[in-house]
C-alpha positions as a Python dict, from the first residue, in 0.01 Angstrom:
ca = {
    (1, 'X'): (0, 0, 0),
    (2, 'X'): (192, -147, -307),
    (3, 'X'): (-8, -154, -613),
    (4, 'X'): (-73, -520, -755),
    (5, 'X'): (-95, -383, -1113),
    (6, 'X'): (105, -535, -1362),
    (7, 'X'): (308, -349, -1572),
    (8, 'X'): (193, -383, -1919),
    (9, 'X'): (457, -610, -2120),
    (10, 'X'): (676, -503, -2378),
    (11, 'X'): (643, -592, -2745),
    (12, 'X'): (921, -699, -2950),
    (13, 'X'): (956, -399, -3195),
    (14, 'X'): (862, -516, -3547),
    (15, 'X'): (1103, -513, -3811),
    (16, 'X'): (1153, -179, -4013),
    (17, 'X'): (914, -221, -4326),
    (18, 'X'): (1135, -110, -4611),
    (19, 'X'): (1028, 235, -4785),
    (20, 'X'): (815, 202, -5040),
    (21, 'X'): (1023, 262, -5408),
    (22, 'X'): (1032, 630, -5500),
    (23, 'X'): (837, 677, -5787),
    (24, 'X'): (1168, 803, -5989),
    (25, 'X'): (1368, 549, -5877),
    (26, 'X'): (1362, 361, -6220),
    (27, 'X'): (1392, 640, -6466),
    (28, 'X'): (1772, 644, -6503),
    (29, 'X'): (1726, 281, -6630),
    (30, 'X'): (1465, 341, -6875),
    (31, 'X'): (1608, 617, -6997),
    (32, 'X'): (1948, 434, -7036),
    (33, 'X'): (1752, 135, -7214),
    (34, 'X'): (1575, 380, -7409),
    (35, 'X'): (1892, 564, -7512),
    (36, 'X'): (2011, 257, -7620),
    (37, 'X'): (1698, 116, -7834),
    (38, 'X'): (1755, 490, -7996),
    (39, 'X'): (2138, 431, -8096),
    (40, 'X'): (2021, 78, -8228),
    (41, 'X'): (1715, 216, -8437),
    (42, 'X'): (1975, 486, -8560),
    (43, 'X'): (2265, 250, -8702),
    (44, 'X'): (2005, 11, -8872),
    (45, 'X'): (1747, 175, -8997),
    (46, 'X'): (1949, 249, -9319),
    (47, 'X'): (2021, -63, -9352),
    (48, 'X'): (1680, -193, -9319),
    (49, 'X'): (1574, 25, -9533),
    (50, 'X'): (1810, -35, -9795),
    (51, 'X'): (1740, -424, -9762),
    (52, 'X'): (1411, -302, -9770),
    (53, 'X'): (1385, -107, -10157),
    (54, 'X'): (1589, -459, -10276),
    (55, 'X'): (1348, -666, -10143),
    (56, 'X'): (1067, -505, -10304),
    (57, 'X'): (1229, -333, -10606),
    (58, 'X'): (1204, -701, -10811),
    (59, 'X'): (908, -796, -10717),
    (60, 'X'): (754, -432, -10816),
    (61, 'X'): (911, -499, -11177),
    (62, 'X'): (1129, -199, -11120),
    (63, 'X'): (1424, -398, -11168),
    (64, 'X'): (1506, -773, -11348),
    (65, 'X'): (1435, -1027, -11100),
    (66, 'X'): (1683, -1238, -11326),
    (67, 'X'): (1980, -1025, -11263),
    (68, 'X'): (1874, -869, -10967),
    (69, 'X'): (1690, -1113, -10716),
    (70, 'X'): (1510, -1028, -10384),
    (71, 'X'): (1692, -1066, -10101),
    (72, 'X'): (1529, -1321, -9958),
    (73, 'X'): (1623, -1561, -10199),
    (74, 'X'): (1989, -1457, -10190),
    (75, 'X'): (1962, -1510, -9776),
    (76, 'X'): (1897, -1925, -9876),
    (77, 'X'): (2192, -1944, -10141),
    (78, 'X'): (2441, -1758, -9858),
    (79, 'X'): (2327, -2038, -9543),
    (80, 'X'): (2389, -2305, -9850),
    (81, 'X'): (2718, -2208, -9923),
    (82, 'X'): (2802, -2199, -9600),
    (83, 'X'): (2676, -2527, -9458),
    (84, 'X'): (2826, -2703, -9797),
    (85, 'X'): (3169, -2556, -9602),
    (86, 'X'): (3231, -2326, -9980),
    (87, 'X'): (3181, -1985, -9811),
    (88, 'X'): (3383, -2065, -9514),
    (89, 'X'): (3694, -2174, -9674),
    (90, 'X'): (3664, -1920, -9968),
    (91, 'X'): (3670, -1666, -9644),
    (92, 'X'): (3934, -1806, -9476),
    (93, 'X'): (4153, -1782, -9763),
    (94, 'X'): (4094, -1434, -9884),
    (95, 'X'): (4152, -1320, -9497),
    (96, 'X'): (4493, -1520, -9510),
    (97, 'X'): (4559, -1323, -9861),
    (98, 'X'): (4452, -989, -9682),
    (99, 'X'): (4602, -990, -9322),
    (100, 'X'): (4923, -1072, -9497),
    (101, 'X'): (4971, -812, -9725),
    (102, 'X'): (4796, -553, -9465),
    (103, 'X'): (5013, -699, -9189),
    (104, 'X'): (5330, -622, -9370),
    (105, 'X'): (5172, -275, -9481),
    (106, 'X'): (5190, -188, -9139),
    (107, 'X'): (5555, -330, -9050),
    (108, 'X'): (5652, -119, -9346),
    (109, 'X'): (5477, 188, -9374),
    (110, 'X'): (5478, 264, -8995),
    (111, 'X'): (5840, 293, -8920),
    (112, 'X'): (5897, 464, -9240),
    (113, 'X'): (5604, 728, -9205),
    (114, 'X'): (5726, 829, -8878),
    (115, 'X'): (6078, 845, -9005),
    (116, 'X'): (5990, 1066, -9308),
    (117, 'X'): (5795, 1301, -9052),
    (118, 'X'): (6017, 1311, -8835),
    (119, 'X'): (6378, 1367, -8992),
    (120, 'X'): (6354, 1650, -9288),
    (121, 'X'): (6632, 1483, -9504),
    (122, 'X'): (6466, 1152, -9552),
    (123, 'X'): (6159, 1337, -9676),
    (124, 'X'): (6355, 1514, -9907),
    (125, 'X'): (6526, 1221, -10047),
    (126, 'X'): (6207, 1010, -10102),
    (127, 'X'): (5928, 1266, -10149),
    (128, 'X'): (5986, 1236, -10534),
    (129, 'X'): (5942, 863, -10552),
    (130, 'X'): (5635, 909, -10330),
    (131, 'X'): (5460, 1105, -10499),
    (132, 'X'): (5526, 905, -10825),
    (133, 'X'): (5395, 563, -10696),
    (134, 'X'): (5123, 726, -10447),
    (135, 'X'): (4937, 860, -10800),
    (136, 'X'): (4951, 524, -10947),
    (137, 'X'): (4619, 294, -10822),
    (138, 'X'): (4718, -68, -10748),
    (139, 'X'): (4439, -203, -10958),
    (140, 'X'): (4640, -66, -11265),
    (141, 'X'): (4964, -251, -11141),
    (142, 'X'): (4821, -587, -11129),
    (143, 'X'): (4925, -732, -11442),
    (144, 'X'): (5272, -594, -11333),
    (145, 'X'): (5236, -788, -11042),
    (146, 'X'): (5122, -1090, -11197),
    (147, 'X'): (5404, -1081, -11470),
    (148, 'X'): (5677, -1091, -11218),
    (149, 'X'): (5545, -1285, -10909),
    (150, 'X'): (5287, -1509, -11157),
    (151, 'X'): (4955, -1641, -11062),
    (152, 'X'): (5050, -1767, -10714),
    (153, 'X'): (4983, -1671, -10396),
    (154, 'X'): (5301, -1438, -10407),
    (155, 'X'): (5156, -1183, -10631),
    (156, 'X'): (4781, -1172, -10478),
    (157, 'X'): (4986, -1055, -10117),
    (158, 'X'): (5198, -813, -10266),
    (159, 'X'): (4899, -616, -10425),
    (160, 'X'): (4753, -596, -10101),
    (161, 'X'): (5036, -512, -9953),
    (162, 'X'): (5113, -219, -10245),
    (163, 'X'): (4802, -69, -10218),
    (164, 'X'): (4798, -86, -9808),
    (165, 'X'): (5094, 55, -9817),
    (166, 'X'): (4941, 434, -9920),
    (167, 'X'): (4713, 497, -9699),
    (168, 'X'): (4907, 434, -9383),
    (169, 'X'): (5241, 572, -9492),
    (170, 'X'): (5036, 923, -9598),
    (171, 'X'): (4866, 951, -9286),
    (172, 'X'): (5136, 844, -9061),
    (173, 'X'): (5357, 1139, -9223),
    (174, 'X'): (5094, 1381, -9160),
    (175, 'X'): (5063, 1249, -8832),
    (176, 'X'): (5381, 1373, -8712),
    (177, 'X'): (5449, 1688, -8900),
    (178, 'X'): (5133, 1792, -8739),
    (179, 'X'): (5232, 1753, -8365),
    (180, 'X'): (5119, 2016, -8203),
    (181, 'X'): (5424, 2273, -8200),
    (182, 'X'): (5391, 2363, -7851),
    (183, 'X'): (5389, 2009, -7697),
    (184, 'X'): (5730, 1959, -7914),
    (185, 'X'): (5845, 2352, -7762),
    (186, 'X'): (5728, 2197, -7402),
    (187, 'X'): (5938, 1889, -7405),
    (188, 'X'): (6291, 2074, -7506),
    (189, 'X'): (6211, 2341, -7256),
    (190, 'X'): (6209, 2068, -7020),
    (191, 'X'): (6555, 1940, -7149),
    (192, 'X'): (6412, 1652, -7309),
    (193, 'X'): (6668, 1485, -7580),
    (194, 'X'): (6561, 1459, -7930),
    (195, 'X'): (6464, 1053, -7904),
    (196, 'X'): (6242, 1103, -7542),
    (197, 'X'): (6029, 1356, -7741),
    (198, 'X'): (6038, 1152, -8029),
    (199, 'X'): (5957, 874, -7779),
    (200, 'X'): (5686, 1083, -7511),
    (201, 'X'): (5560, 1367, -7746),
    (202, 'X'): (5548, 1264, -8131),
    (203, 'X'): (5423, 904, -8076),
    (204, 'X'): (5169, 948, -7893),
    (205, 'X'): (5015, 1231, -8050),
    (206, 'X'): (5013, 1046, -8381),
    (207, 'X'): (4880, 735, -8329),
    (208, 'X'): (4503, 834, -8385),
    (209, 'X'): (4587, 950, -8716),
    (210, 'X'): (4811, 661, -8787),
    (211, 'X'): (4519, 453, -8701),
    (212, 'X'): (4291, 624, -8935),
    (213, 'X'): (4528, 531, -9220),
    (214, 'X'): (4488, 151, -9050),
    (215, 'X'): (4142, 165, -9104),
    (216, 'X'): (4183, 302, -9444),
    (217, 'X'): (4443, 34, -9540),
    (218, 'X'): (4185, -240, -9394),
    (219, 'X'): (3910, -168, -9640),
    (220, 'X'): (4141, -162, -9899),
    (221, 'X'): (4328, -483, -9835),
    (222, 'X'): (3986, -653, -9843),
    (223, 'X'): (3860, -424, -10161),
    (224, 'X'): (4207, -525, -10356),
    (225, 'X'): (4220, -865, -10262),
    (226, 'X'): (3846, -993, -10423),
    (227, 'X'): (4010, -762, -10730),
    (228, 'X'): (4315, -993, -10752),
    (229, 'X'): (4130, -1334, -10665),
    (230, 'X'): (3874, -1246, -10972),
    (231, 'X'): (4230, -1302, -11193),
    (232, 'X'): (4399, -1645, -11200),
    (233, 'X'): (4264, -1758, -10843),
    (234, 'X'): (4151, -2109, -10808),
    (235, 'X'): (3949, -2009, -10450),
    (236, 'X'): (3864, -1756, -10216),
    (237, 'X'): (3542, -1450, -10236),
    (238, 'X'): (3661, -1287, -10571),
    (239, 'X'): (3706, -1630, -10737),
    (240, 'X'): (3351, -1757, -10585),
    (241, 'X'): (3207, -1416, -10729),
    (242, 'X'): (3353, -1445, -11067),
    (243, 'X'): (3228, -1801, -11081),
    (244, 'X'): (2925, -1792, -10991),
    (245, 'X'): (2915, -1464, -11273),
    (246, 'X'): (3018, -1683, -11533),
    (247, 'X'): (2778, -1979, -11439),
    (248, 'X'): (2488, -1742, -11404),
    (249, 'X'): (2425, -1867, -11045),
    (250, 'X'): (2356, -1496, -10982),
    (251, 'X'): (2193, -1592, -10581),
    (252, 'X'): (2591, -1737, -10514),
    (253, 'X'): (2701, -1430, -10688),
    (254, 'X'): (2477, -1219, -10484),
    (255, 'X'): (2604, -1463, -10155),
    (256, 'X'): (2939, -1383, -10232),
    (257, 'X'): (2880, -1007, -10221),
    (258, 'X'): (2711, -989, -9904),
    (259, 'X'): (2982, -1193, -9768),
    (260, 'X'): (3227, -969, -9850),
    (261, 'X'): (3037, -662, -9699),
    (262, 'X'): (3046, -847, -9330),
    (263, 'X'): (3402, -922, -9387),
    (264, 'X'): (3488, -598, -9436),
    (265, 'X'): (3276, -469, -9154),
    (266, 'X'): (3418, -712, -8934),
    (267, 'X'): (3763, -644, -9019),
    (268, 'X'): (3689, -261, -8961),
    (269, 'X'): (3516, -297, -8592),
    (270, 'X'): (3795, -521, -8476),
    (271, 'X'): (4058, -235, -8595),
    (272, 'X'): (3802, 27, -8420),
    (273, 'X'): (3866, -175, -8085),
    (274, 'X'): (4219, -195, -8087),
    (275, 'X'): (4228, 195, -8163),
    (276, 'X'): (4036, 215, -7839),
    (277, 'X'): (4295, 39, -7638),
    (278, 'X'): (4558, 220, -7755),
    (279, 'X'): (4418, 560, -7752),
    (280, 'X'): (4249, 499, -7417),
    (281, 'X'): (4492, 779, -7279),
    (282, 'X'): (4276, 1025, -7429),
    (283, 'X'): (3967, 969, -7254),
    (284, 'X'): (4222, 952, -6956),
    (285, 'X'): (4343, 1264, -6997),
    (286, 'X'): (4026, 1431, -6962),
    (287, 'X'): (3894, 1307, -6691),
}
């Protein structure tokens, strides 16, 4: 007899519920974002703090509020300057001043660093007159400069340019006579001419140190420059700083300054990022 039963149906399987989240799953990002609130608090809390004691040292008496104001009522006089338009074009033109000279500094000083390094002769020849003008600070040569090129705009770039000059020349030398000895050995075992090694070896090898010299040459080009604007300069950061000195509008003076100090640090990260890129082989070769 054939059983009547029915079979019992099937059921559509239901869909997979998805695992629960592990309870670690999130720790590598809040210990990333927590690495990174770190870094942060490290870099500014010097600053802060700093920003801090002239805030308060004024209003505690500790200082003249007269010659010294509190920061807050510098902040006002900078956002003034710059929505009258002042501060902006002041900044534009002492950039203009300082790429140029530090521009040419590094046209300059570059080929003829790595040429004094490199070939023993040419160090011997000049090495006199280095050391002669590398003693001599550029401040002290300003009236020099000013006597010969005048007020103009002539004179303000060739300071910068003179006192860029050092710092990248110097380290750029030093950057090639200290090639490691065995990279240079390596290469002419391998048959290597003179000019490849020149070209795969020393180059290479230098250019973190020739970049430090950059970066030294970029503070001063900025440092120099407010120097020379504060002497026969009709605009730009130094002249708005002696100005505003002279007319006792010691805020704009105060503006001026603090100015300045982001320039420079601007100027300095950008030249940190293109060492990056062109030292990027480093990181490279360790991996």
């Amino acid at each position: 007899m054939v059983s009547t039963a029915k079979a019992p149906a099937l059921t559509e399987p239901s869909a997979a519920a998805s695992p629960p989240p592990r309870p670690g799953a999130r720790r590598p990002a809040v210990r990333r974002a927590a690495t990174v609130a770190a870094t942060i608090v490290r870099r500014t809390v010097a600053l802060v703090a700093f920003f801090a004691v002239w805030e308060a040292a004024p209003r505690a008496g500790l200082v003249d509020p007269i010659f010294l104001p509190p920061v807050s009522e510098v902040v006002p006089a900078l956002w003034d300057l710059a929505a009258g338009g002042q501060l902006w074009s002041d900044a534009e033109t002492s950039l203009a001043r300082s790429l140029s000279g530090f521009g040419l500094a590094i046209v300059l000083a570059v080929p003829l660093g790595l040429l004094i390094g490199w070939y023993r002769p040419v160090a011997e020849l000049l090495n006199p007159l280095l050391e002669l003008f590398r003693n001599t600070a550029a401040i002290a040569l300003l009236p020099v400069f000013i006597l010969i090129l005048g007020i103009g705009e002539t004179s303000k770039v060739a300071i910068v340019l003179y006192a860029c000059t050092w710092p990248i020349l110097l380290n750029t030398i030093s950057a090639v006579r200290n090639v490691d000895p065995t990279l240079v050995k390596s290469a002419r075992s391998l048959g290597l001419p003179a000019p490849r090694i020149f070209q795969k070896v020393i180059l290479p090898a230098a250019v973190p140190t020739v970049f430090t010299g950059i970066r030294l040459a970029g503070a001063t080009a900025v440092l120099v420059m407010i120097v020379a604007e504060m002497v026969g300069a009709k605009e730009g950061l130094g002249f708005l700083i002696n100005s505003s000195q002279q007319n006792f509008a010691i805020n704009d003076m105060y503006a001026g300054i603090i100015a300045i100090s982001a320039l420079g640090l601007l100027f300095n990260h950008l030249l940190v990022v293109i060492e990056r890129r062109f030292t990027r082989w480093r990181t490279d070769i360790g991996h």
